[in-house]
Amino acid sequence: MSSLILSKEYRSSLNTEKTEEAIKFVKDHFQQSLASALNLVRVTAPMVVETGTGINDDLNGIERAVTFPIKAMNDAKAEVVHSLSKWKRLKLAGLKFEPGRGIYTDMNALRPDEDLSNIHSIYVDQWDWELTILQQERTIDYLKKTVRAIYAAIKKTALLLHEKYPSLPSVLPETITFIHAETLLKEYPNYTSKQREDAAAKMYGAIFIIGIGGKLSDGKPHDRRAPDYDDWVTTSEGEFKGLNGDIIFWSPVLNHSIELSSMGIRVCKNSLMEQLELTGQEIRTKLKWHQLLLNDQLPYTVGGGIGQSRLCMFLLNKMHIAEVQSSIWPLSVREQLMDANINIL
């Protein structure tokens, strides 16, 4: 259990009933704004996928999926999704969407290996989205353009929320700042990666850290990424580029940064092979999903996930994610939250 951030002076701006009302308001308005900004249509998504197909995401590559046998399928194994990064490309291939059109869905996942904290629980709810693009749009400029569109949708939702609930001011800056992970390392060489995120988020209010997964000049990645969804590849010359990143906001309530989204240009077959080789996981090329990509049967895409509970937590000025979602918490944590005037849903 990570250390809890608590304050005896904390008081929620909304009571429990108003909080539930505001959660629906945020979710309704943001997904409409996101769909409009990126030209997305809503689709229905699975909660479980078959084990061994390569469809489920490995996130940092070490998390265990919740697995179970299916009686009606001769006890074939299935697993609860971690996210839907790979599944969405399959869906877009089936829909045959032209470049510039995409999908979004409500993704509900279980991550039992998650380290619990103010912004982490074992239950994950997010808007998973994916947009078909042209091969020539696999660029850092296109990635930034997409990030700005998402940020504008969040800003619009924050302003509408403030109009309905004046006690919830919008604290977001006018624009989001882009920073490469290597630049952060050079600016804060004696900080951990999370400390670097905090420092930059506090300075700018809203940041997008580019290039997460590949090794930086100190020989370490800013954070881990699985090798087969985002493109974080290192070129043969050793220059780190990265076509992915995280949207991170500074929370005045927590006095800490909050990661709202992980996203990026998805791997092509060349970057997939290079990243699998770099991580020693070439065996994945035998999996169904990877075979489809290597045989040019999946579209070029950009995509990501945007945390629903985290966005609600941030916009509603909450101190703990338990105030905006219903999950399971150790008794000791529940007692600490109640002592700190935090209403658990």
Tab-separated table of C-alpha atoms in Angstrom:
chain	number	residue	atom	x	y	z
A	1	MET	CA	0.000	0.000	0.000
A	2	SER	CA	1.511	3.310	-1.072
A	3	SER	CA	1.474	6.161	1.423
A	4	LEU	CA	-1.850	7.940	1.591
A	5	ILE	CA	-1.998	11.690	1.086
A	6	LEU	CA	-4.415	13.017	3.685
A	7	SER	CA	-5.267	16.387	5.198
A	8	LYS	CA	-7.313	17.089	8.318
A	9	GLU	CA	-8.383	20.372	6.722
A	10	TYR	CA	-9.869	18.640	3.669
A	11	ARG	CA	-13.579	19.087	3.039
A	12	SER	CA	-15.287	17.975	-0.146
A	13	SER	CA	-16.968	20.748	-2.130
A	14	LEU	CA	-19.926	18.442	-2.810
A	15	ASN	CA	-21.865	16.061	-0.583
A	16	THR	CA	-22.337	12.425	-1.599
A	17	GLU	CA	-25.566	12.981	-3.536
A	18	LYS	CA	-24.177	15.971	-5.435
A	19	THR	CA	-20.969	14.045	-6.068
A	20	GLU	CA	-22.884	11.219	-7.749
A	21	GLU	CA	-24.770	13.785	-9.810
A	22	ALA	CA	-21.544	15.549	-10.808
A	23	ILE	CA	-19.838	12.265	-11.775
A	24	LYS	CA	-22.603	11.615	-14.304
A	25	PHE	CA	-22.354	15.207	-15.538
A	26	VAL	CA	-18.605	14.871	-16.172
A	27	LYS	CA	-18.903	11.503	-17.895
A	28	ASP	CA	-21.809	12.571	-20.101
A	29	HIS	CA	-20.263	15.840	-21.242
A	30	PHE	CA	-16.674	14.720	-21.621
A	31	GLN	CA	-17.367	11.685	-23.780
A	32	GLN	CA	-19.517	13.835	-26.070
A	33	SER	CA	-16.748	16.424	-26.352
A	34	LEU	CA	-14.099	13.743	-26.925
A	35	ALA	CA	-16.155	12.031	-29.629
A	36	SER	CA	-16.706	15.337	-31.403
A	37	ALA	CA	-13.064	16.427	-31.127
A	38	LEU	CA	-11.612	13.195	-32.553
A	39	ASN	CA	-14.503	12.039	-34.793
A	40	LEU	CA	-15.226	8.926	-32.735
A	41	VAL	CA	-18.288	6.686	-32.517
A	42	ARG	CA	-19.149	4.633	-29.445
A	43	VAL	CA	-18.815	0.847	-29.609
A	44	THR	CA	-19.480	-1.980	-27.182
A	45	ALA	CA	-16.366	-3.602	-25.755
A	46	PRO	CA	-15.559	-6.907	-24.031
A	47	MET	CA	-14.709	-7.249	-20.367
A	48	VAL	CA	-12.917	-10.565	-20.957
A	49	VAL	CA	-10.791	-12.011	-23.763
A	50	GLU	CA	-9.382	-15.473	-24.427
A	51	THR	CA	-5.988	-16.189	-22.907
A	52	GLY	CA	-3.163	-16.833	-25.365
A	53	THR	CA	-4.418	-14.690	-28.254
A	54	GLY	CA	-2.191	-11.688	-27.519
A	55	ILE	CA	-5.208	-9.373	-27.468
A	56	ASN	CA	-4.992	-8.366	-23.815
A	57	ASP	CA	-2.548	-5.605	-22.874
A	58	ASP	CA	0.436	-6.212	-20.633
A	59	LEU	CA	0.687	-2.580	-19.469
A	60	ASN	CA	4.146	-2.469	-17.890
A	61	GLY	CA	4.702	-6.090	-18.838
A	62	ILE	CA	4.581	-7.544	-15.321
A	63	GLU	CA	0.949	-7.286	-14.141
A	64	ARG	CA	-1.043	-10.500	-13.763
A	65	ALA	CA	-4.440	-10.724	-15.422
A	66	VAL	CA	-7.458	-12.123	-13.581
A	67	THR	CA	-8.007	-15.505	-15.243
A	68	PHE	CA	-10.718	-18.155	-15.049
A	69	PRO	CA	-11.913	-21.278	-16.934
A	70	ILE	CA	-15.090	-21.252	-19.042
A	71	LYS	CA	-17.185	-24.383	-18.471
A	72	ALA	CA	-19.039	-24.103	-21.806
A	73	MET	CA	-15.711	-23.993	-23.686
A	74	ASN	CA	-14.114	-27.095	-22.149
A	75	ASP	CA	-12.514	-24.972	-19.436
A	76	ALA	CA	-10.677	-22.789	-21.933
A	77	LYS	CA	-8.990	-19.927	-20.084
A	78	ALA	CA	-10.213	-16.355	-20.303
A	79	GLU	CA	-8.926	-13.212	-18.621
A	80	VAL	CA	-10.301	-9.859	-17.577
A	81	VAL	CA	-8.901	-7.097	-19.772
A	82	HIS	CA	-6.205	-4.729	-18.530
A	83	SER	CA	-7.107	-2.289	-21.277
A	84	LEU	CA	-8.259	-2.531	-24.875
A	85	SER	CA	-5.358	-1.123	-26.902
A	86	LYS	CA	-4.995	-4.188	-29.120
A	87	TRP	CA	-8.676	-5.090	-29.233
A	88	LYS	CA	-9.525	-1.638	-30.618
A	89	ARG	CA	-7.287	-2.113	-33.651
A	90	LEU	CA	-9.048	-5.400	-34.347
A	91	LYS	CA	-12.379	-3.618	-34.073
A	92	LEU	CA	-11.303	-0.852	-36.453
A	93	ALA	CA	-10.059	-3.448	-38.932
A	94	GLY	CA	-13.463	-5.113	-38.834
A	95	LEU	CA	-15.312	-1.819	-39.228
A	96	LYS	CA	-13.054	-0.819	-42.133
A	97	PHE	CA	-13.047	2.812	-41.012
A	98	GLU	CA	-11.239	5.219	-43.282
A	99	PRO	CA	-8.420	7.354	-41.814
A	100	GLY	CA	-9.772	10.149	-39.631
A	101	ARG	CA	-12.545	8.068	-38.044
A	102	GLY	CA	-12.344	6.162	-34.804
A	103	ILE	CA	-14.076	4.546	-31.859
A	104	TYR	CA	-14.363	4.944	-28.105
A	105	THR	CA	-15.797	2.704	-25.428
A	106	ASP	CA	-16.270	2.311	-21.689
A	107	MET	CA	-13.521	0.017	-20.461
A	108	ASN	CA	-13.838	-1.673	-17.074
A	109	ALA	CA	-10.870	-3.665	-15.833
A	110	LEU	CA	-9.426	-5.363	-12.777
A	111	ARG	CA	-5.758	-4.932	-11.910
A	112	PRO	CA	-5.154	-6.882	-8.694
A	113	ASP	CA	-1.410	-6.145	-8.727
A	114	GLU	CA	-2.002	-2.382	-8.561
A	115	ASP	CA	-0.262	-0.548	-5.709
A	116	LEU	CA	-3.152	1.190	-3.964
A	117	SER	CA	-2.913	4.937	-3.399
A	118	ASN	CA	-4.989	8.117	-3.644
A	119	ILE	CA	-5.247	7.632	-7.403
A	120	HIS	CA	-4.935	3.828	-7.743
A	121	SER	CA	-7.414	1.070	-6.990
A	122	ILE	CA	-7.826	-2.477	-8.291
A	123	TYR	CA	-10.848	-1.327	-10.329
A	124	VAL	CA	-10.048	0.660	-13.460
A	125	ASP	CA	-12.613	2.523	-15.532
A	126	GLN	CA	-11.557	4.536	-18.534
A	127	TRP	CA	-12.588	5.754	-21.943
A	128	ASP	CA	-10.580	3.655	-24.356
A	129	TRP	CA	-10.386	5.305	-27.772
A	130	GLU	CA	-8.646	4.550	-31.062
A	131	LEU	CA	-8.421	6.542	-34.285
A	132	THR	CA	-7.444	5.255	-37.733
A	133	ILE	CA	-4.656	7.317	-39.325
A	134	LEU	CA	-2.525	7.359	-42.445
A	135	GLN	CA	0.986	5.921	-42.379
A	136	GLN	CA	2.445	9.396	-42.973
A	137	GLU	CA	0.579	10.672	-39.903
A	138	ARG	CA	2.719	8.541	-37.591
A	139	THR	CA	4.566	11.661	-36.436
A	140	ILE	CA	5.186	13.633	-33.276
A	141	ASP	CA	3.249	16.577	-34.747
A	142	TYR	CA	0.169	14.424	-35.242
A	143	LEU	CA	0.515	13.083	-31.703
A	144	LYS	CA	0.642	16.633	-30.309
A	145	LYS	CA	-2.365	17.662	-32.386
A	146	THR	CA	-4.333	14.779	-30.890
A	147	VAL	CA	-3.250	15.621	-27.339
A	148	ARG	CA	-4.371	19.236	-27.811
A	149	ALA	CA	-7.802	18.051	-28.993
A	150	ILE	CA	-8.210	15.871	-25.899
A	151	TYR	CA	-7.066	18.701	-23.653
A	152	ALA	CA	-9.606	21.068	-25.243
A	153	ALA	CA	-12.366	18.528	-24.520
A	154	ILE	CA	-11.300	18.342	-20.862
A	155	LYS	CA	-11.160	22.154	-20.601
A	156	LYS	CA	-14.649	22.441	-22.086
A	157	THR	CA	-15.991	19.927	-19.578
A	158	ALA	CA	-14.317	21.763	-16.686
A	159	LEU	CA	-15.916	25.070	-17.697
A	160	LEU	CA	-19.375	23.500	-18.021
A	161	LEU	CA	-18.922	21.849	-14.639
A	162	HIS	CA	-18.026	25.170	-13.024
A	163	GLU	CA	-21.161	26.768	-14.482
A	164	LYS	CA	-23.299	24.063	-12.868
A	165	TYR	CA	-21.289	23.843	-9.630
A	166	PRO	CA	-19.649	27.225	-8.898
A	167	SER	CA	-17.760	25.714	-5.942
A	168	LEU	CA	-15.663	23.736	-8.450
A	169	PRO	CA	-13.302	26.195	-10.149
A	170	SER	CA	-11.352	25.189	-13.240
A	171	VAL	CA	-7.638	25.230	-12.378
A	172	LEU	CA	-6.326	24.130	-15.762
A	173	PRO	CA	-3.964	26.409	-17.706
A	174	GLU	CA	-4.913	27.703	-21.145
A	175	THR	CA	-2.621	25.251	-22.934
A	176	ILE	CA	-0.922	21.945	-22.214
A	177	THR	CA	2.901	21.889	-22.204
A	178	PHE	CA	4.866	19.224	-24.090
A	179	ILE	CA	8.068	17.906	-22.519
A	180	HIS	CA	10.240	15.017	-23.653
A	181	ALA	CA	11.194	12.486	-20.987
A	182	GLU	CA	14.881	13.037	-21.854
A	183	THR	CA	14.504	16.779	-21.300
A	184	LEU	CA	12.990	16.138	-17.876
A	185	LEU	CA	15.885	13.872	-17.002
A	186	LYS	CA	18.411	16.573	-17.905
A	187	GLU	CA	16.505	19.241	-15.955
A	188	TYR	CA	16.128	17.067	-12.836
A	189	PRO	CA	19.015	14.552	-12.962
A	190	ASN	CA	18.837	13.726	-9.247
A	191	TYR	CA	15.072	13.115	-9.185
A	192	THR	CA	13.177	9.879	-9.696
A	193	SER	CA	10.885	9.805	-12.730
A	194	LYS	CA	7.816	10.411	-10.545
A	195	GLN	CA	9.539	13.327	-8.827
A	196	ARG	CA	10.326	14.775	-12.255
A	197	GLU	CA	6.656	14.451	-13.197
A	198	ASP	CA	5.634	16.266	-10.018
A	199	ALA	CA	8.089	19.104	-10.583
A	200	ALA	CA	7.020	19.682	-14.186
A	201	ALA	CA	3.300	19.322	-13.485
A	202	LYS	CA	3.509	21.804	-10.606
A	203	MET	CA	5.363	24.289	-12.802
A	204	TYR	CA	3.040	24.128	-15.815
A	205	GLY	CA	-0.274	22.800	-14.456
A	206	ALA	CA	-0.853	20.407	-17.366
A	207	ILE	CA	1.864	18.510	-19.234
A	208	PHE	CA	2.313	15.779	-21.807
A	209	ILE	CA	5.503	13.777	-21.288
A	210	ILE	CA	6.702	12.384	-24.619
A	211	GLY	CA	8.646	9.165	-24.996
A	212	ILE	CA	7.833	6.573	-22.341
A	213	GLY	CA	9.146	3.044	-22.587
A	214	GLY	CA	12.536	3.360	-24.268
A	215	LYS	CA	15.792	3.841	-22.398
A	216	LEU	CA	16.925	7.414	-21.738
A	217	SER	CA	20.513	8.659	-21.529
A	218	ASP	CA	20.863	7.242	-17.997
A	219	GLY	CA	20.086	3.774	-19.346
A	220	LYS	CA	16.626	3.612	-17.771
A	221	PRO	CA	13.132	4.225	-19.213
A	222	HIS	CA	11.048	7.030	-17.728
A	223	ASP	CA	8.455	4.333	-17.094
A	224	ARG	CA	7.821	0.865	-18.465
A	225	ARG	CA	5.587	0.122	-21.435
A	226	ALA	CA	4.695	-3.193	-23.045
A	227	PRO	CA	6.493	-3.614	-26.393
A	228	ASP	CA	3.461	-4.231	-28.564
A	229	TYR	CA	1.048	-1.332	-28.433
A	230	ASP	CA	2.648	2.146	-28.256
A	231	ASP	CA	5.628	3.066	-30.446
A	232	TRP	CA	8.497	4.005	-28.096
A	233	VAL	CA	11.194	2.475	-30.263
A	234	THR	CA	14.866	3.528	-30.098
A	235	THR	CA	16.456	3.984	-33.521
A	236	SER	CA	19.537	2.030	-34.569
A	237	GLU	CA	21.663	5.154	-33.997
A	238	GLY	CA	20.576	5.198	-30.357
A	239	GLU	CA	18.496	8.367	-30.654
A	240	PHE	CA	15.397	8.151	-28.486
A	241	LYS	CA	12.310	9.486	-30.220
A	242	GLY	CA	9.091	7.975	-28.931
A	243	LEU	CA	5.616	8.484	-30.344
A	244	ASN	CA	3.733	8.100	-27.085
A	245	GLY	CA	3.323	9.751	-23.717
A	246	ASP	CA	1.202	10.605	-20.677
A	247	ILE	CA	-1.176	13.485	-19.954
A	248	ILE	CA	-0.478	14.651	-16.399
A	249	PHE	CA	-2.191	17.394	-14.355
A	250	TRP	CA	-1.187	19.092	-11.121
A	251	SER	CA	-3.760	18.648	-8.348
A	252	PRO	CA	-3.842	21.502	-5.808
A	253	VAL	CA	-5.964	19.298	-3.530
A	254	LEU	CA	-3.368	16.522	-3.416
A	255	ASN	CA	-0.377	18.814	-3.918
A	256	HIS	CA	0.689	16.074	-6.290
A	257	SER	CA	0.492	15.177	-9.968
A	258	ILE	CA	-2.227	12.964	-11.454
A	259	GLU	CA	-1.741	10.949	-14.636
A	260	LEU	CA	-4.984	11.232	-16.614
A	261	SER	CA	-4.088	9.396	-19.783
A	262	SER	CA	-1.544	7.103	-21.405
A	263	MET	CA	-1.651	7.230	-25.201
A	264	GLY	CA	0.362	7.132	-28.369
A	265	ILE	CA	0.860	6.252	-31.997
A	266	ARG	CA	0.519	2.484	-32.143
A	267	VAL	CA	3.265	0.159	-33.318
A	268	CYS	CA	3.723	-0.633	-36.989
A	269	LYS	CA	5.242	-3.981	-37.903
A	270	ASN	CA	8.784	-2.556	-37.962
A	271	SER	CA	8.576	-0.915	-34.530
A	272	LEU	CA	6.806	-3.986	-33.157
A	273	MET	CA	9.681	-6.233	-34.199
A	274	GLU	CA	12.325	-3.840	-32.881
A	275	GLN	CA	10.591	-3.452	-29.527
A	276	LEU	CA	10.028	-7.182	-29.162
A	277	GLU	CA	13.730	-7.737	-29.847
A	278	LEU	CA	14.762	-5.023	-27.389
A	279	THR	CA	12.680	-6.649	-24.653
A	280	GLY	CA	13.536	-10.224	-25.588
A	281	GLN	CA	9.931	-11.130	-26.351
A	282	GLU	CA	10.144	-12.220	-29.980
A	283	ILE	CA	8.021	-15.251	-29.092
A	284	ARG	CA	4.958	-12.986	-29.167
A	285	THR	CA	5.182	-12.898	-32.953
A	286	LYS	CA	3.487	-16.314	-32.919
A	287	LEU	CA	0.334	-14.905	-31.293
A	288	LYS	CA	-2.791	-14.280	-33.358
A	289	TRP	CA	-2.919	-10.496	-32.911
A	290	HIS	CA	0.755	-10.029	-33.704
A	291	GLN	CA	0.462	-12.170	-36.823
A	292	LEU	CA	-2.340	-9.923	-38.073
A	293	LEU	CA	-0.197	-6.831	-37.620
A	294	LEU	CA	2.873	-8.381	-39.206
A	295	ASN	CA	0.753	-9.417	-42.210
A	296	ASP	CA	-0.589	-5.857	-42.729
A	297	GLN	CA	-4.122	-6.766	-41.651
A	298	LEU	CA	-4.504	-4.046	-39.008
A	299	PRO	CA	-4.828	-0.301	-39.676
A	300	TYR	CA	-2.388	2.387	-38.561
A	301	THR	CA	-3.839	3.996	-35.457
A	302	VAL	CA	-3.343	6.371	-32.566
A	303	GLY	CA	-5.124	5.668	-29.310
A	304	GLY	CA	-5.143	5.602	-25.558
A	305	GLY	CA	-7.128	5.460	-22.376
A	306	ILE	CA	-8.479	8.328	-20.294
A	307	GLY	CA	-9.248	7.522	-16.679
A	308	GLN	CA	-12.892	8.168	-15.878
A	309	SER	CA	-12.551	8.107	-12.102
A	310	ARG	CA	-9.320	10.088	-12.211
A	311	LEU	CA	-10.859	12.777	-14.393
A	312	CYS	CA	-13.845	12.989	-12.041
A	313	MET	CA	-11.526	13.068	-9.044
A	314	PHE	CA	-9.521	15.920	-10.531
A	315	LEU	CA	-12.455	18.023	-11.783
A	316	LEU	CA	-14.491	17.509	-8.592
A	317	ASN	CA	-11.504	18.496	-6.402
A	318	LYS	CA	-11.462	15.170	-4.563
A	319	MET	CA	-8.597	13.874	-2.457
A	320	HIS	CA	-9.082	10.140	-3.005
A	321	ILE	CA	-10.349	8.020	-5.872
A	322	ALA	CA	-12.662	6.183	-3.444
A	323	GLU	CA	-14.786	9.361	-3.453
A	324	VAL	CA	-15.723	8.855	-7.099
A	325	GLN	CA	-15.745	5.063	-7.593
A	326	SER	CA	-16.786	1.957	-5.710
A	327	SER	CA	-13.937	-0.480	-5.129
A	328	ILE	CA	-12.371	-2.670	-2.436
A	329	TRP	CA	-10.057	-1.192	0.178
A	330	PRO	CA	-8.180	-2.630	3.167
A	331	LEU	CA	-9.923	-1.945	6.479
A	332	SER	CA	-6.998	0.185	7.649
A	333	VAL	CA	-7.368	2.412	4.594
A	334	ARG	CA	-11.135	2.775	5.048
A	335	GLU	CA	-10.581	3.848	8.638
A	336	GLN	CA	-7.966	6.412	7.637
A	337	LEU	CA	-10.202	7.852	4.942
A	338	MET	CA	-13.172	8.167	7.260
A	339	ASP	CA	-10.980	9.878	9.890
A	340	ALA	CA	-9.941	12.362	7.189
A	341	ASN	CA	-13.551	13.332	6.309
A	342	ILE	CA	-13.435	11.381	3.033
A	343	ASN	CA	-16.742	9.832	1.975
A	344	ILE	CA	-16.210	6.427	0.379
A	345	LEU	CA	-18.670	5.453	-2.343
